[in-house]
Amino acid sequence: MLFDPGNFSHGFEGITGLAAILITHQHADHADRARLPALVEANPQAALYADPQTAAELGGPWQAVQVGDQLSIGHLTVRGVGGRHAVIHPEIPVVDNISYLIGDDEHAARLMHPGDALFVPGEPVEVLATPAAAPWMKISEAVDYLRAVAPTHAVPIHQAIIDPIARPIFYGRLTEMTDTDFQVLRPESGTDF
């Protein structure tokens, strides 16, 4: 499964063997329209899912995921939740943003990828891919969101937009002001929880 292959991501065009590609919303840092065709071509077996607005824009085989939809991808269950992007500014239209809750037989919300939503699922989440910083976000919003979801573990998304010198400020606050095990993934590596 691959989430949000956007224009700040690198190397995803060469990935093969994906069971699914999931997009949370239409912004270019989550859906790079110039490079998506190569990814889809390299993974003809992959199921293609996106929020309703992005699915309509991409057309073809992309399936719109609505709030309440439940998908089966291999042995995992993926649920569509949330529905709206966080407010950037009152004068900027709010776009669709489907958050994904991924579960297995042991845990209904083993992983949550909210995209750019601040949706709180109201159930225990093991790992949250959290918007730890974004051009539209204050540190207080990131802290409050992490506290509200209260996952066991969290990893940041949007790392590419934060100057490496500033990352310790953002990530330090999330570590010191929450009880969540917050880990920064190193590029090109995995992390076991």
Backbone as JSON Lines, residues from 0, in Angstrom:
{"i":0,"aa":"M","n":[0.84,-1.16,0.0],"ca":[0.0,0.0,0.0],"c":[0.89,1.24,0.0]}
{"i":1,"aa":"L","n":[0.52,2.21,-0.81],"ca":[1.24,3.48,-0.85],"c":[0.24,4.6,-0.68]}
{"i":2,"aa":"F","n":[0.54,5.51,0.25],"ca":[-0.31,6.66,0.5],"c":[0.29,7.92,-0.1]}
{"i":3,"aa":"D","n":[-0.55,8.74,-0.71],"ca":[-0.24,10.11,-1.1],"c":[1.1,10.3,-1.81]}
{"i":4,"aa":"P","n":[1.24,9.73,-3.01],"ca":[2.46,9.97,-3.78],"c":[2.44,11.38,-4.35]}
{"i":5,"aa":"G","n":[3.01,12.31,-3.6],"ca":[2.94,13.72,-3.96],"c":[4.25,14.27,-4.5]}
{"i":6,"aa":"N","n":[4.23,15.55,-4.82],"ca":[5.38,16.14,-5.49],"c":[6.58,16.4,-4.57]}
{"i":7,"aa":"F","n":[6.45,16.25,-3.26],"ca":[7.6,16.32,-2.38],"c":[8.2,14.94,-2.12]}
{"i":8,"aa":"S","n":[7.53,13.9,-2.58],"ca":[8.02,12.53,-2.43],"c":[8.99,12.21,-3.55]}
{"i":9,"aa":"H","n":[9.86,11.26,-3.31],"ca":[10.8,10.9,-4.37],"c":[10.93,9.39,-4.46]}
{"i":10,"aa":"G","n":[11.14,8.92,-5.69],"ca":[11.41,7.5,-5.91],"c":[10.2,6.6,-6.01]}
{"i":11,"aa":"F","n":[9.0,7.12,-5.84],"ca":[7.85,6.21,-5.84],"c":[7.53,5.66,-7.22]}
{"i":12,"aa":"E","n":[7.97,6.33,-8.28],"ca":[7.65,5.85,-9.63],"c":[8.22,4.46,-9.89]}
{"i":13,"aa":"G","n":[9.31,4.12,-9.23],"ca":[9.95,2.82,-9.44],"c":[9.42,1.71,-8.56]}
{"i":14,"aa":"I","n":[8.5,2.01,-7.68],"ca":[7.94,0.98,-6.79],"c":[7.02,0.07,-7.6]}
{"i":15,"aa":"T","n":[7.16,-1.22,-7.39],"ca":[6.27,-2.2,-8.03],"c":[5.7,-3.12,-6.97]}
{"i":16,"aa":"G","n":[4.69,-3.89,-7.36],"ca":[4.1,-4.88,-6.46],"c":[3.11,-4.32,-5.46]}
{"i":17,"aa":"L","n":[2.64,-3.1,-5.68],"ca":[1.68,-2.5,-4.74],"c":[0.3,-3.14,-4.9]}
{"i":18,"aa":"A","n":[-0.34,-3.4,-3.76],"ca":[-1.72,-3.88,-3.78],"c":[-2.7,-2.72,-3.95]}
{"i":19,"aa":"A","n":[-2.31,-1.53,-3.49],"ca":[-3.2,-0.38,-3.58],"c":[-2.41,0.92,-3.5]}
{"i":20,"aa":"I","n":[-2.97,1.94,-4.13],"ca":[-2.48,3.31,-4.02],"c":[-3.64,4.13,-3.5]}
{"i":21,"aa":"L","n":[-3.42,4.84,-2.4],"ca":[-4.49,5.59,-1.75],"c":[-4.1,7.06,-1.66]}
{"i":22,"aa":"I","n":[-5.01,7.92,-2.09],"ca":[-4.79,9.36,-2.05],"c":[-5.83,9.97,-1.13]}
{"i":23,"aa":"T","n":[-5.36,10.85,-0.23],"ca":[-6.27,11.47,0.73],"c":[-6.98,12.7,0.16]}
{"i":24,"aa":"H","n":[-6.25,13.48,-0.67],"ca":[-6.87,14.69,-1.22],"c":[-6.06,15.22,-2.41]}
{"i":25,"aa":"Q","n":[-6.61,16.23,-3.07],"ca":[-6.14,16.69,-4.36],"c":[-4.89,17.55,-4.37]}
{"i":26,"aa":"H","n":[-4.42,18.05,-3.27],"ca":[-3.26,18.94,-3.29],"c":[-2.02,18.22,-3.84]}
{"i":27,"aa":"A","n":[-1.21,18.97,-4.57],"ca":[-0.08,18.37,-5.3],"c":[0.93,17.65,-4.39]}
{"i":28,"aa":"D","n":[1.05,18.07,-3.15],"ca":[1.99,17.37,-2.27],"c":[1.44,16.04,-1.78]}
{"i":29,"aa":"H","n":[0.21,15.71,-2.18],"ca":[-0.39,14.41,-1.86],"c":[-0.75,13.62,-3.11]}
{"i":30,"aa":"A","n":[-0.82,14.29,-4.25],"ca":[-1.16,13.62,-5.51],"c":[-0.43,14.33,-6.65]}
{"i":31,"aa":"D","n":[0.72,13.8,-7.02],"ca":[1.52,14.38,-8.1],"c":[1.0,13.86,-9.44]}
{"i":32,"aa":"R","n":[0.16,14.65,-10.09],"ca":[-0.47,14.22,-11.33],"c":[0.52,13.95,-12.46]}
{"i":33,"aa":"A","n":[1.67,14.59,-12.44],"ca":[2.67,14.38,-13.49],"c":[3.34,13.01,-13.36]}
{"i":34,"aa":"R","n":[3.51,12.53,-12.13],"ca":[4.22,11.26,-11.92],"c":[3.3,10.08,-11.59]}
{"i":35,"aa":"L","n":[2.03,10.35,-11.3],"ca":[1.1,9.25,-11.0],"c":[0.97,8.23,-12.14]}
{"i":36,"aa":"P","n":[0.89,8.66,-13.39],"ca":[0.73,7.66,-14.47],"c":[1.84,6.61,-14.49]}
{"i":37,"aa":"A","n":[3.09,7.01,-14.24],"ca":[4.19,6.04,-14.23],"c":[4.03,5.05,-13.08]}
{"i":38,"aa":"L","n":[3.58,5.54,-11.93],"ca":[3.36,4.66,-10.78],"c":[2.24,3.66,-11.06]}
{"i":39,"aa":"V","n":[1.15,4.14,-11.64],"ca":[0.01,3.27,-11.96],"c":[0.43,2.25,-13.02]}
{"i":40,"aa":"E","n":[1.19,2.69,-14.02],"ca":[1.64,1.77,-15.07],"c":[2.56,0.69,-14.51]}
{"i":41,"aa":"A","n":[3.38,1.04,-13.53],"ca":[4.28,0.06,-12.92],"c":[3.55,-0.89,-11.98]}
{"i":42,"aa":"N","n":[2.3,-0.57,-11.64],"ca":[1.51,-1.38,-10.71],"c":[0.11,-1.63,-11.26]}
{"i":43,"aa":"P","n":[0.0,-2.34,-12.39],"ca":[-1.31,-2.52,-13.02],"c":[-2.3,-3.3,-12.15]}
{"i":44,"aa":"Q","n":[-1.81,-4.06,-11.18],"ca":[-2.66,-4.84,-10.3],"c":[-3.18,-4.03,-9.12]}
{"i":45,"aa":"A","n":[-2.64,-2.84,-8.9],"ca":[-3.0,-2.05,-7.72],"c":[-4.41,-1.49,-7.81]}
{"i":46,"aa":"A","n":[-5.13,-1.59,-6.71],"ca":[-6.42,-0.91,-6.59],"c":[-6.11,0.57,-6.38]}
{"i":47,"aa":"L","n":[-6.9,1.45,-7.0],"ca":[-6.65,2.89,-6.95],"c":[-7.8,3.58,-6.22]}
{"i":48,"aa":"Y","n":[-7.49,4.21,-5.09],"ca":[-8.5,4.84,-4.26],"c":[-8.14,6.3,-3.99]}
{"i":49,"aa":"A","n":[-9.15,7.14,-3.93],"ca":[-8.94,8.56,-3.63],"c":[-10.22,9.17,-3.09]}
{"i":50,"aa":"D","n":[-10.08,10.34,-2.49],"ca":[-11.25,11.1,-2.06],"c":[-12.12,11.37,-3.28]}
{"i":51,"aa":"P","n":[-13.39,11.68,-3.11],"ca":[-14.28,11.86,-4.26],"c":[-13.83,12.91,-5.27]}
{"i":52,"aa":"Q","n":[-13.36,14.08,-4.82],"ca":[-12.94,15.12,-5.76],"c":[-11.74,14.67,-6.59]}
{"i":53,"aa":"T","n":[-10.75,14.07,-5.96],"ca":[-9.56,13.63,-6.68],"c":[-9.89,12.49,-7.62]}
{"i":54,"aa":"A","n":[-10.71,11.54,-7.18],"ca":[-11.1,10.42,-8.05],"c":[-11.8,10.94,-9.3]}
{"i":55,"aa":"A","n":[-12.66,11.94,-9.14],"ca":[-13.36,12.51,-10.3],"c":[-12.37,13.2,-11.24]}
{"i":56,"aa":"E","n":[-11.39,13.91,-10.68],"ca":[-10.39,14.6,-11.5],"c":[-9.5,13.61,-12.24]}
{"i":57,"aa":"L","n":[-9.08,12.53,-11.57],"ca":[-8.18,11.55,-12.18],"c":[-8.92,10.63,-13.14]}
{"i":58,"aa":"G","n":[-10.19,10.4,-12.86],"ca":[-11.02,9.59,-13.75],"c":[-10.58,8.14,-13.84]}
{"i":59,"aa":"G","n":[-11.04,7.5,-14.9],"ca":[-10.64,6.12,-15.19],"c":[-10.83,5.16,-14.04]}
{"i":60,"aa":"P","n":[-9.77,4.48,-13.69],"ca":[-9.89,3.41,-12.69],"c":[-9.9,3.86,-11.23]}
{"i":61,"aa":"W","n":[-9.77,5.15,-10.99],"ca":[-9.73,5.62,-9.6],"c":[-11.12,5.53,-8.97]}
{"i":62,"aa":"Q","n":[-11.17,4.87,-7.82],"ca":[-12.43,4.68,-7.1],"c":[-12.54,5.71,-5.98]}
{"i":63,"aa":"A","n":[-13.67,6.41,-5.94],"ca":[-13.91,7.38,-4.88],"c":[-14.2,6.65,-3.57]}
{"i":64,"aa":"V","n":[-13.56,7.1,-2.5],"ca":[-13.8,6.56,-1.17],"c":[-14.59,7.61,-0.39]}
{"i":65,"aa":"Q","n":[-15.74,7.21,0.08],"ca":[-16.62,8.07,0.86],"c":[-16.46,7.75,2.34]}
{"i":66,"aa":"V","n":[-16.84,8.68,3.18],"ca":[-16.87,8.41,4.62],"c":[-17.8,7.23,4.85]}
{"i":67,"aa":"G","n":[-17.36,6.25,5.6],"ca":[-18.15,5.06,5.88],"c":[-17.85,3.87,4.98]}
{"i":68,"aa":"D","n":[-17.14,4.11,3.87],"ca":[-16.77,2.99,2.99],"c":[-15.77,2.07,3.69]}
{"i":69,"aa":"Q","n":[-15.87,0.8,3.4],"ca":[-14.94,-0.19,3.93],"c":[-14.39,-0.99,2.76]}
{"i":70,"aa":"L","n":[-13.07,-1.07,2.69],"ca":[-12.38,-1.76,1.6],"c":[-11.58,-2.92,2.16]}
{"i":71,"aa":"S","n":[-11.39,-3.94,1.36],"ca":[-10.5,-5.04,1.72],"c":[-9.29,-5.0,0.8]}
{"i":72,"aa":"I","n":[-8.13,-4.9,1.4],"ca":[-6.87,-4.92,0.65],"c":[-6.01,-6.0,1.29]}
{"i":73,"aa":"G","n":[-5.92,-7.13,0.6],"ca":[-5.23,-8.28,1.19],"c":[-5.96,-8.69,2.46]}
{"i":74,"aa":"H","n":[-5.19,-8.87,3.54],"ca":[-5.8,-9.25,4.82],"c":[-6.19,-8.04,5.67]}
{"i":75,"aa":"L","n":[-6.08,-6.84,5.09],"ca":[-6.38,-5.62,5.84],"c":[-7.75,-5.05,5.48]}
{"i":76,"aa":"T","n":[-8.33,-4.37,6.43],"ca":[-9.57,-3.64,6.22],"c":[-9.23,-2.15,6.26]}
{"i":77,"aa":"V","n":[-9.68,-1.42,5.26],"ca":[-9.43,0.02,5.18],"c":[-10.78,0.72,5.23]}
{"i":78,"aa":"R","n":[-10.91,1.64,6.18],"ca":[-12.16,2.4,6.32],"c":[-11.93,3.86,5.97]}
{"i":79,"aa":"G","n":[-12.86,4.44,5.24],"ca":[-12.82,5.87,4.94],"c":[-13.51,6.64,6.03]}
{"i":80,"aa":"V","n":[-12.82,7.62,6.6],"ca":[-13.35,8.43,7.68],"c":[-13.03,9.91,7.43]}
{"i":81,"aa":"G","n":[-13.59,10.77,8.25],"ca":[-13.28,12.2,8.15],"c":[-14.09,12.88,7.08]}
{"i":82,"aa":"G","n":[-13.43,13.23,5.97],"ca":[-14.15,13.78,4.83],"c":[-13.71,15.16,4.37]}
{"i":83,"aa":"R","n":[-13.09,15.95,5.25],"ca":[-12.73,17.32,4.87],"c":[-11.3,17.65,5.29]}
{"i":84,"aa":"H","n":[-10.64,18.44,4.46],"ca":[-9.31,18.97,4.75],"c":[-9.41,19.94,5.92]}
{"i":85,"aa":"A","n":[-8.34,20.09,6.67],"ca":[-8.32,21.11,7.72],"c":[-8.46,22.49,7.09]}
{"i":86,"aa":"V","n":[-8.99,23.43,7.83],"ca":[-9.15,24.79,7.33],"c":[-7.78,25.43,7.18]}
{"i":87,"aa":"I","n":[-7.5,25.91,5.98],"ca":[-6.25,26.62,5.73],"c":[-6.44,28.09,6.09]}
{"i":88,"aa":"H","n":[-7.51,28.66,5.6],"ca":[-7.92,30.03,5.9],"c":[-9.4,30.13,5.53]}
{"i":89,"aa":"P","n":[-10.17,30.9,6.27],"ca":[-11.61,30.98,5.97],"c":[-11.95,31.39,4.55]}
{"i":90,"aa":"E","n":[-11.04,32.07,3.86],"ca":[-11.31,32.5,2.49],"c":[-10.89,31.48,1.43]}
{"i":91,"aa":"I","n":[-10.26,30.41,1.86],"ca":[-9.83,29.36,0.93],"c":[-10.8,28.2,1.04]}
{"i":92,"aa":"P","n":[-11.4,27.76,-0.07],"ca":[-12.37,26.66,-0.01],"c":[-11.75,25.39,0.6]}
{"i":93,"aa":"V","n":[-12.53,24.72,1.43],"ca":[-12.11,23.46,2.04],"c":[-12.41,22.34,1.05]}
{"i":94,"aa":"V","n":[-11.41,21.5,0.79],"ca":[-11.57,20.41,-0.18],"c":[-11.83,19.1,0.54]}
{"i":95,"aa":"D","n":[-12.29,18.1,-0.23],"ca":[-12.43,16.74,0.31],"c":[-11.08,16.25,0.8]}
{"i":96,"aa":"N","n":[-11.11,15.46,1.84],"ca":[-9.92,14.78,2.36],"c":[-10.41,13.53,3.07]}
{"i":97,"aa":"I","n":[-10.18,12.4,2.48],"ca":[-10.6,11.15,3.12],"c":[-9.44,10.63,3.95]}
{"i":98,"aa":"S","n":[-9.69,10.38,5.21],"ca":[-8.69,9.78,6.08],"c":[-8.89,8.27,6.03]}
{"i":99,"aa":"Y","n":[-7.81,7.54,6.2],"ca":[-7.88,6.08,6.12],"c":[-7.5,5.45,7.45]}
{"i":100,"aa":"L","n":[-8.36,4.56,7.93],"ca":[-8.08,3.72,9.11],"c":[-7.84,2.31,8.61]}
{"i":101,"aa":"I","n":[-6.66,1.78,8.88],"ca":[-6.29,0.46,8.4],"c":[-6.23,-0.48,9.59]}
{"i":102,"aa":"G","n":[-6.94,-1.59,9.47],"ca":[-6.97,-2.55,10.56],"c":[-6.75,-3.97,10.09]}
{"i":103,"aa":"D","n":[-6.52,-4.84,11.05],"ca":[-6.39,-6.27,10.78],"c":[-7.26,-7.02,11.78]}
{"i":104,"aa":"D","n":[-7.11,-8.32,11.84],"ca":[-7.95,-9.14,12.73],"c":[-7.76,-8.79,14.21]}
{"i":105,"aa":"E","n":[-6.6,-8.25,14.56],"ca":[-6.3,-7.97,15.96],"c":[-6.62,-6.55,16.39]}
{"i":106,"aa":"H","n":[-6.59,-5.6,15.45],"ca":[-6.76,-4.19,15.82],"c":[-7.46,-3.45,14.68]}
{"i":107,"aa":"A","n":[-8.61,-2.87,14.95],"ca":[-9.41,-2.21,13.91],"c":[-8.78,-0.94,13.37]}
{"i":108,"aa":"A","n":[-7.89,-0.32,14.15],"ca":[-7.23,0.91,13.71],"c":[-5.73,0.79,13.99]}
{"i":109,"aa":"R","n":[-5.13,-0.15,13.34],"ca":[-3.69,-0.36,13.51],"c":[-2.91,0.85,13.01]}
{"i":110,"aa":"L","n":[-3.37,1.47,11.91],"ca":[-2.73,2.64,11.34],"c":[-3.79,3.62,10.88]}
{"i":111,"aa":"M","n":[-3.53,4.91,11.09],"ca":[-4.4,5.94,10.53],"c":[-3.56,6.91,9.73]}
{"i":112,"aa":"H","n":[-3.99,7.15,8.49],"ca":[-3.36,8.17,7.66],"c":[-4.43,9.22,7.38]}
{"i":113,"aa":"P","n":[-4.33,10.4,8.04],"ca":[-5.38,11.4,7.89],"c":[-5.19,12.36,6.72]}
{"i":114,"aa":"G","n":[-4.06,12.27,6.01],"ca":[-3.8,13.28,5.0],"c":[-3.66,14.63,5.69]}
{"i":115,"aa":"D","n":[-4.4,15.63,5.22],"ca":[-4.36,16.96,5.84],"c":[-5.64,17.26,6.61]}
{"i":116,"aa":"A","n":[-6.19,16.24,7.22],"ca":[-7.37,16.43,8.06],"c":[-6.94,16.35,9.52]}
{"i":117,"aa":"L","n":[-7.73,16.95,10.37],"ca":[-7.51,16.83,11.81],"c":[-8.66,16.03,12.42]}
{"i":118,"aa":"F","n":[-9.03,14.97,11.71],"ca":[-10.14,14.12,12.14],"c":[-9.72,13.23,13.29]}
{"i":119,"aa":"V","n":[-10.53,13.22,14.34],"ca":[-10.3,12.37,15.51],"c":[-11.28,11.2,15.42]}
{"i":120,"aa":"P","n":[-10.76,9.96,15.29],"ca":[-11.64,8.82,15.02],"c":[-12.49,8.34,16.18]}
{"i":121,"aa":"G","n":[-12.16,8.68,17.41],"ca":[-12.96,8.23,18.54],"c":[-12.79,6.76,18.85]}
{"i":122,"aa":"E","n":[-11.66,6.2,18.44],"ca":[-11.33,4.82,18.78],"c":[-9.81,4.72,18.88]}
{"i":123,"aa":"P","n":[-9.3,3.72,19.6],"ca":[-7.85,3.63,19.78],"c":[-7.11,3.41,18.46]}
{"i":124,"aa":"V","n":[-6.09,4.22,18.23],"ca":[-5.24,4.12,17.05],"c":[-3.85,3.7,17.52]}
{"i":125,"aa":"E","n":[-3.3,2.7,16.87],"ca":[-1.96,2.25,17.26],"c":[-0.88,3.18,16.7]}
{"i":126,"aa":"V","n":[-0.89,3.4,15.37],"ca":[0.11,4.25,14.73],"c":[-0.62,5.33,13.93]}
{"i":127,"aa":"L","n":[-0.25,6.58,14.16],"ca":[-0.82,7.7,13.44],"c":[0.27,8.33,12.58]}
{"i":128,"aa":"A","n":[0.02,8.42,11.27],"ca":[0.87,9.2,10.38],"c":[0.35,10.62,10.5]}
{"i":129,"aa":"T","n":[0.95,11.41,11.34],"ca":[0.36,12.69,11.73],"c":[0.9,13.87,10.95]}
{"i":130,"aa":"P","n":[0.01,14.8,10.57],"ca":[0.52,16.05,10.01],"c":[1.2,16.84,11.12]}
{"i":131,"aa":"A","n":[2.49,16.59,11.32],"ca":[3.24,17.21,12.41],"c":[3.54,18.68,12.14]}
{"i":132,"aa":"A","n":[3.52,19.04,10.88],"ca":[3.72,20.43,10.47],"c":[3.23,20.52,9.03]}
{"i":133,"aa":"A","n":[2.74,21.68,8.67],"ca":[2.26,21.93,7.31],"c":[2.25,23.43,7.11]}
{"i":134,"aa":"P","n":[2.21,23.89,5.87],"ca":[2.18,25.34,5.66],"c":[0.97,26.02,6.29]}
{"i":135,"aa":"W","n":[-0.1,25.26,6.52],"ca":[-1.34,25.81,7.06],"c":[-1.48,25.59,8.57]}
{"i":136,"aa":"M","n":[-0.47,24.98,9.21],"ca":[-0.65,24.48,10.56],"c":[0.23,25.2,11.58]}
{"i":137,"aa":"K","n":[-0.33,25.44,12.76],"ca":[0.43,25.95,13.89],"c":[0.89,24.75,14.74]}
{"i":138,"aa":"I","n":[1.98,24.92,15.46],"ca":[2.47,23.85,16.33],"c":[1.38,23.47,17.33]}
{"i":139,"aa":"S","n":[0.63,24.44,17.82],"ca":[-0.42,24.12,18.8],"c":[-1.46,23.18,18.2]}
{"i":140,"aa":"E","n":[-1.77,23.33,16.91],"ca":[-2.72,22.43,16.26],"c":[-2.16,21.02,16.19]}
{"i":141,"aa":"A","n":[-0.87,20.9,15.88],"ca":[-0.25,19.57,15.81],"c":[-0.25,18.89,17.18]}
{"i":142,"aa":"V","n":[0.08,19.65,18.21],"ca":[0.08,19.09,19.57],"c":[-1.33,18.68,19.98]}
{"i":143,"aa":"D","n":[-2.3,19.57,19.77],"ca":[-3.68,19.27,20.17],"c":[-4.23,18.07,19.41]}
{"i":144,"aa":"Y","n":[-3.89,17.96,18.13],"ca":[-4.37,16.82,17.35],"c":[-3.76,15.51,17.86]}
{"i":145,"aa":"L","n":[-2.48,15.52,18.11],"ca":[-1.84,14.31,18.62],"c":[-2.4,13.93,19.99]}
{"i":146,"aa":"R","n":[-2.67,14.9,20.83],"ca":[-3.29,14.62,22.12],"c":[-4.7,14.05,21.95]}
{"i":147,"aa":"A","n":[-5.46,14.6,21.02],"ca":[-6.85,14.17,20.83],"c":[-6.94,12.74,20.31]}
{"i":148,"aa":"V","n":[-6.09,12.4,19.34],"ca":[-6.11,11.03,18.8],"c":[-5.45,10.07,19.8]}
{"i":149,"aa":"A","n":[-4.39,10.52,20.45],"ca":[-3.66,9.76,21.47],"c":[-3.24,8.37,20.99]}
{"i":150,"aa":"P","n":[-2.56,8.3,19.84],"ca":[-2.1,6.99,19.38],"c":[-0.96,6.48,20.25]}
{"i":151,"aa":"T","n":[-0.7,5.19,20.15],"ca":[0.45,4.63,20.85],"c":[1.74,5.16,20.24]}
{"i":152,"aa":"H","n":[1.8,5.19,18.91],"ca":[2.97,5.68,18.18],"c":[2.52,6.68,17.14]}
{"i":153,"aa":"A","n":[3.42,7.58,16.75],"ca":[3.14,8.52,15.67],"c":[4.4,8.76,14.87]}
{"i":154,"aa":"V","n":[4.2,8.97,13.57],"ca":[5.29,9.35,12.67],"c":[4.82,10.58,11.89]}
{"i":155,"aa":"P","n":[5.73,11.5,11.6],"ca":[5.31,12.72,10.92],"c":[5.15,12.54,9.42]}
{"i":156,"aa":"I","n":[4.19,13.28,8.87],"ca":[4.12,13.48,7.43],"c":[4.4,14.95,7.19]}
{"i":157,"aa":"H","n":[4.71,15.33,5.98],"ca":[5.08,16.69,5.59],"c":[6.51,17.04,5.98]}
{"i":158,"aa":"Q","n":[7.37,16.08,6.15],"ca":[8.75,16.4,6.54],"c":[9.47,17.25,5.51]}
{"i":159,"aa":"A","n":[9.16,17.07,4.23],"ca":[9.89,17.77,3.18],"c":[9.68,19.28,3.22]}
{"i":160,"aa":"I","n":[8.58,19.73,3.8],"ca":[8.32,21.16,3.79],"c":[8.96,21.89,4.97]}
{"i":161,"aa":"I","n":[9.51,21.16,5.9],"ca":[10.12,21.79,7.07],"c":[11.64,21.79,6.88]}
{"i":162,"aa":"D","n":[12.23,22.94,7.01],"ca":[13.69,23.03,6.93],"c":[14.28,22.1,7.99]}
{"i":163,"aa":"P","n":[15.26,21.28,7.62],"ca":[15.85,20.36,8.61],"c":[16.31,21.04,9.89]}
{"i":164,"aa":"I","n":[16.71,22.29,9.81],"ca":[17.13,23.01,11.01],"c":[15.95,23.24,11.95]}
{"i":165,"aa":"A","n":[14.75,23.4,11.4],"ca":[13.56,23.69,12.22],"c":[12.86,22.43,12.72]}
{"i":166,"aa":"R","n":[13.16,21.29,12.15],"ca":[12.45,20.06,12.55],"c":[12.53,19.77,14.04]}
{"i":167,"aa":"P","n":[13.7,19.94,14.67],"ca":[13.73,19.66,16.12],"c":[12.75,20.52,16.93]}
{"i":168,"aa":"I","n":[12.46,21.73,16.46],"ca":[11.5,22.58,17.17],"c":[10.11,21.96,17.09]}
{"i":169,"aa":"F","n":[9.67,21.63,15.86],"ca":[8.35,21.03,15.68],"c":[8.25,19.68,16.39]}
{"i":170,"aa":"Y","n":[9.19,18.8,16.09],"ca":[9.13,17.45,16.61],"c":[9.39,17.39,18.12]}
{"i":171,"aa":"G","n":[10.22,18.31,18.6],"ca":[10.49,18.36,20.04],"c":[9.23,18.67,20.83]}
{"i":172,"aa":"R","n":[8.42,19.58,20.33],"ca":[7.17,19.92,21.01],"c":[6.22,18.72,21.05]}
{"i":173,"aa":"L","n":[6.17,17.98,19.95],"ca":[5.28,16.81,19.92],"c":[5.75,15.75,20.89]}
{"i":174,"aa":"T","n":[7.03,15.64,21.08],"ca":[7.59,14.65,22.0],"c":[7.38,15.08,23.45]}
{"i":175,"aa":"E","n":[7.67,16.34,23.75],"ca":[7.61,16.78,25.14],"c":[6.19,17.09,25.63]}
{"i":176,"aa":"M","n":[5.26,17.37,24.71],"ca":[3.93,17.8,25.12],"c":[2.85,16.74,24.95]}
{"i":177,"aa":"T","n":[3.24,15.53,24.55],"ca":[2.27,14.44,24.42],"c":[2.84,13.18,25.04]}
{"i":178,"aa":"D","n":[1.99,12.21,25.25],"ca":[2.43,10.91,25.79],"c":[2.68,9.89,24.69]}
{"i":179,"aa":"T","n":[2.57,10.3,23.45],"ca":[2.73,9.4,22.31],"c":[4.21,9.14,22.03]}
{"i":180,"aa":"D","n":[4.52,7.92,21.66],"ca":[5.86,7.58,21.2],"c":[6.0,8.15,19.79]}
{"i":181,"aa":"F","n":[6.64,9.31,19.68],"ca":[6.78,10.01,18.4],"c":[8.15,9.67,17.8]}
{"i":182,"aa":"Q","n":[8.13,9.11,16.59],"ca":[9.38,8.69,15.93],"c":[9.45,9.3,14.54]}
{"i":183,"aa":"V","n":[10.63,9.78,14.2],"ca":[10.87,10.29,12.86],"c":[11.5,9.16,12.05]}
{"i":184,"aa":"L","n":[10.84,8.79,10.97],"ca":[11.38,7.73,10.12],"c":[12.51,8.28,9.27]}
{"i":185,"aa":"R","n":[13.57,7.51,9.17],"ca":[14.65,7.9,8.28],"c":[14.27,7.56,6.85]}
{"i":186,"aa":"P","n":[14.68,8.38,5.9],"ca":[14.35,8.08,4.5],"c":[14.82,6.69,4.09]}
{"i":187,"aa":"E","n":[13.99,6.04,3.28],"ca":[14.36,4.75,2.71],"c":[14.51,3.64,3.74]}
{"i":188,"aa":"S","n":[13.9,3.77,4.91],"ca":[14.03,2.71,5.91],"c":[12.67,2.46,6.54]}
{"i":189,"aa":"G","n":[12.57,1.35,7.18],"ca":[11.35,1.0,7.89],"c":[11.55,1.11,9.38]}
{"i":190,"aa":"T","n":[10.47,1.12,10.1],"ca":[10.52,1.16,11.56],"c":[9.57,0.11,12.08]}
{"i":191,"aa":"D","n":[10.03,-0.65,13.04],"ca":[9.16,-1.61,13.7],"c":[8.7,-1.02,15.02]}
{"i":192,"aa":"F","n":[7.41,-1.18,15.3],"ca":[6.87,-0.69,16.58],"c":[6.59,-1.87,17.46]}
